[in-house]
Short mmCIF file of C-alpha atoms and ligand atoms in Angstrom, two decimals:
data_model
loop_
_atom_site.label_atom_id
_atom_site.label_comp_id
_atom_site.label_asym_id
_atom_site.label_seq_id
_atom_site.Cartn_x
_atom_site.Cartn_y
_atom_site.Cartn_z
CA UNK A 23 0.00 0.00 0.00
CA UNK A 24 2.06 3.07 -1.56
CA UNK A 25 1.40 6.78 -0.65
CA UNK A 26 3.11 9.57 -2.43
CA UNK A 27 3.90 12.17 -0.34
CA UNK A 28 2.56 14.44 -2.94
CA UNK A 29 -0.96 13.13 -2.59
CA UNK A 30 -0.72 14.68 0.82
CA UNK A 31 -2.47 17.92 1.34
CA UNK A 32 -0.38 20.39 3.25
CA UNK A 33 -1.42 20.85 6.62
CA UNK A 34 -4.09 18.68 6.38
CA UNK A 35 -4.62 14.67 6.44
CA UNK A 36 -5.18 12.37 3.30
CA UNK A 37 -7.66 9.97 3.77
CA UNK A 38 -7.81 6.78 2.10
CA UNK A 39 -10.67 4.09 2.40
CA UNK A 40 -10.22 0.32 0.25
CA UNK A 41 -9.28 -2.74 -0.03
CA UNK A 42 -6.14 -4.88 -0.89
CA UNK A 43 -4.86 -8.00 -1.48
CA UNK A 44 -4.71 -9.78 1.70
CA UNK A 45 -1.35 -12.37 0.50
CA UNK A 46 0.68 -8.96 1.00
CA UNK A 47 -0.14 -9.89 4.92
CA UNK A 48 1.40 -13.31 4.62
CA UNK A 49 -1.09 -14.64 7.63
CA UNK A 50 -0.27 -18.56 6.38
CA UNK A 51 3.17 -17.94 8.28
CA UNK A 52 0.80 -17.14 11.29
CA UNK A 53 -1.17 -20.50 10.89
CA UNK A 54 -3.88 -18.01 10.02
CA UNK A 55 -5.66 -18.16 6.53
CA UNK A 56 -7.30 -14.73 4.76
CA UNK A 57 -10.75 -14.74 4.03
CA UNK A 58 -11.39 -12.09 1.41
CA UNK A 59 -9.33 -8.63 1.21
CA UNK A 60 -7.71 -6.70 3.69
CA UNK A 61 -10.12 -3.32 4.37
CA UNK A 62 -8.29 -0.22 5.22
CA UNK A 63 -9.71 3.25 6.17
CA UNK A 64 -6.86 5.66 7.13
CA UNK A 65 -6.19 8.55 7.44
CA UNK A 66 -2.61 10.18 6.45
CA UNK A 67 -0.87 13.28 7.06
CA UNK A 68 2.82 14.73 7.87
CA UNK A 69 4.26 15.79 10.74
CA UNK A 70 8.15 16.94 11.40
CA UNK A 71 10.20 14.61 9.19
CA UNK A 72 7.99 12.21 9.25
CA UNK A 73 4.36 10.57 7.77
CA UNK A 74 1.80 9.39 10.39
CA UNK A 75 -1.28 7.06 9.85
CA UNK A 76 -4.16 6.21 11.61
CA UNK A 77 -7.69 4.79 11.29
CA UNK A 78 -9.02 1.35 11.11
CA UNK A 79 -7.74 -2.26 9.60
CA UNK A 80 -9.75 -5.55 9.38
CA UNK A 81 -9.45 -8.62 7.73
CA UNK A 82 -11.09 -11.91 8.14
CA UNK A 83 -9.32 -14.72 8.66
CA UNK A 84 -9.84 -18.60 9.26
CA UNK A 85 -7.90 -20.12 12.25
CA UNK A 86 -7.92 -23.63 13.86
CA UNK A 87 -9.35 -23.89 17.23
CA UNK A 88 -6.65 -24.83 19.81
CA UNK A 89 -9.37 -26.77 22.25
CA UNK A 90 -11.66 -28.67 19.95
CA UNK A 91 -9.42 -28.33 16.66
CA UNK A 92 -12.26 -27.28 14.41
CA UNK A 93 -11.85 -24.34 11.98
CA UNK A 94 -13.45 -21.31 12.10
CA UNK A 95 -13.68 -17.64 10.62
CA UNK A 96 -12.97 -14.31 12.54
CA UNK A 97 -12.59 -10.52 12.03
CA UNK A 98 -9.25 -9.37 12.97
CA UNK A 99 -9.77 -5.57 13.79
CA UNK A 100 -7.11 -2.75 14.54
CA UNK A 101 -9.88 0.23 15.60
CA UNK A 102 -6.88 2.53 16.51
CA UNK A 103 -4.27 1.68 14.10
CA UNK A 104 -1.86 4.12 14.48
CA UNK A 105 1.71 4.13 12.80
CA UNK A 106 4.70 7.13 12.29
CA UNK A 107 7.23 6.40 9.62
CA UNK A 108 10.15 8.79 9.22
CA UNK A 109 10.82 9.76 5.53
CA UNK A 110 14.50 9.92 4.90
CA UNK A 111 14.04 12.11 1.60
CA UNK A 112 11.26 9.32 0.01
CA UNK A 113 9.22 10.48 -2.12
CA UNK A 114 6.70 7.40 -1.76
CA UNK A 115 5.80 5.18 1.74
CA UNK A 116 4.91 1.94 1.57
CA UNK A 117 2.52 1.39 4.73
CA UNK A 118 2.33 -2.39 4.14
CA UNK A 119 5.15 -3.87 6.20
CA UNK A 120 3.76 -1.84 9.41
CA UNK A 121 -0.35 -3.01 8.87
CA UNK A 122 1.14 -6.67 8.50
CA UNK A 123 3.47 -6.24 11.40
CA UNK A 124 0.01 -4.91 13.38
CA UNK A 125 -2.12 -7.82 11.72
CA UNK A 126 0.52 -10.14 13.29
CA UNK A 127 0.45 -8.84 16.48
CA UNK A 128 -3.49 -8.64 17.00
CA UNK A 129 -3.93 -12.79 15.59
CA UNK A 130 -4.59 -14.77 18.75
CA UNK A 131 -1.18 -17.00 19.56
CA UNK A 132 -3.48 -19.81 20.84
CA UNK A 133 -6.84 -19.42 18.24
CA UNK A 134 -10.14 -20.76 20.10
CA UNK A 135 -13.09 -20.33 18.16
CA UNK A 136 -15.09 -18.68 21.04
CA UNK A 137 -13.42 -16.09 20.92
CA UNK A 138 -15.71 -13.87 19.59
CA UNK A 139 -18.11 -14.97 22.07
CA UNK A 140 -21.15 -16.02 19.66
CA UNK A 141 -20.17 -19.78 19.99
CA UNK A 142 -19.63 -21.91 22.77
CA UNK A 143 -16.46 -24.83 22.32
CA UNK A 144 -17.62 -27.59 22.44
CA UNK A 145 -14.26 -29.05 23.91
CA UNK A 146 -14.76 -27.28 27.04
CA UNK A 147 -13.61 -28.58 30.12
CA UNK A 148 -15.47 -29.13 33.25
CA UNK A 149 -14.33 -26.67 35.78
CA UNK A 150 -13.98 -29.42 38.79
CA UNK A 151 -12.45 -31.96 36.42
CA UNK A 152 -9.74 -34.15 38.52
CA UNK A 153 -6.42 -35.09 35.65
CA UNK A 154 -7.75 -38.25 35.16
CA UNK A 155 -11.28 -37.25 34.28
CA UNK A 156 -9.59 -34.23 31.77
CA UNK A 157 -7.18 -37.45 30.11
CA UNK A 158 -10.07 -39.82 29.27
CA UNK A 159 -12.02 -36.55 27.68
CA UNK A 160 -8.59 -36.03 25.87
CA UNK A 161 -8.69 -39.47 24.40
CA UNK A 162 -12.36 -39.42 23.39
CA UNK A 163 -11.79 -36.64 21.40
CA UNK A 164 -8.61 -38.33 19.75
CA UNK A 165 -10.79 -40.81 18.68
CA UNK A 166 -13.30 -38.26 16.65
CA UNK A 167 -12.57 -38.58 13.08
CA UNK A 168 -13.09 -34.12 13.20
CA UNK A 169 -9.86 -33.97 15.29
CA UNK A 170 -7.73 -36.05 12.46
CA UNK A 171 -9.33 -34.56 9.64
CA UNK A 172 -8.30 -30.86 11.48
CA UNK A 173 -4.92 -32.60 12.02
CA UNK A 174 -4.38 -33.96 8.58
CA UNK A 175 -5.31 -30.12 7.21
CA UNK A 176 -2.78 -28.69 9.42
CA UNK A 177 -0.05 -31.37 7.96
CA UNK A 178 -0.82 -30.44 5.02
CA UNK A 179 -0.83 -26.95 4.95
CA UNK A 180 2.37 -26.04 2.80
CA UNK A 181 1.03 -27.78 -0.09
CA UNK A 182 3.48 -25.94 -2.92
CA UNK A 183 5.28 -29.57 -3.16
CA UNK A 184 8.86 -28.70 -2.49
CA UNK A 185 10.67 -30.64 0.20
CA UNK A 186 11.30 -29.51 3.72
CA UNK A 187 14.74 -28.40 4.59
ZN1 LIG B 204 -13.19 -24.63 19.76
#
């Protein structure tokens, strides 16, 4: 996402609303898959030296639940995005590596599909559960064919073909 400085009104803030491609985020590296593009709605102006950005970022992504290993779709939101870069005589700014740095930082490191709080995981725990109790649950669920076919996705996942190193 380029901005040339010259698109900037002086003394006053650019604003630019859209969407992009959402592969310039690389999520996969994240274990996080995009759904559709990556919205923007910022607004852009300079200060001292430098070119500062703020407003909104969202994208939707599919994750993996940790607890019950089923996928499932969420809206990763940065409401108060907020960035400064400084400008070292450029003439354009590419904002991209600092929204995917920010998209990085706002995915969940341990995904659980409740998260939004509409749906309930079904791999809850109970609350009083002894070890022994929460181990035979464990190997129930290892049994469900949704648990291997979550697994075998996740095995799968860099499916370009070349070898491992
Ligand atoms: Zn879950």
């Amino acid at each position: 996402m380029k901005i040339s400085l010259r698109q900037i009104p002086q003394g006053d803030t650019l604003h630019i609303e859209g969407e992009e491609d959402s592969s310039v985020l690389e999520l996969e590296e994240a274990n996080a898959a995009p759904v559709g593009p990556l919205r923007y709605a910022l607004d852009i102006g300079l200060s001292e030296g430098g070119l500062f950005a703020t407003g909104r970022i969202a994208q939707r992504v599919r994750m993996t639940c940790v607890a019950c290993l089923e996928p499932f779709e969420e809206e990763i939101v940065s409401d108060r995005f907020a960035i400064q870069i400084e400008l070292e005589g450029n003439e354009t700014v590419d904002l991209t590596p600092e929204i995917r740095e920010d998209m990085h930082l706002l995915l969940p490191a341990h995904p659980r599909c409740d998260l939004g709080g509409e749906k309930i995981c079904p791999a809850q725990f109970p609350r009083d559960a002894s070890y022994s109790s929460v181990q035979t649950t464990l190997l129930e669920w290892a049994g469900r064919p949704a648990v291997w076919a979550a697994l075998d996705k996740l095995n799968t996942l860099p499916s370009d073909g070349s070898p491992k190193t």
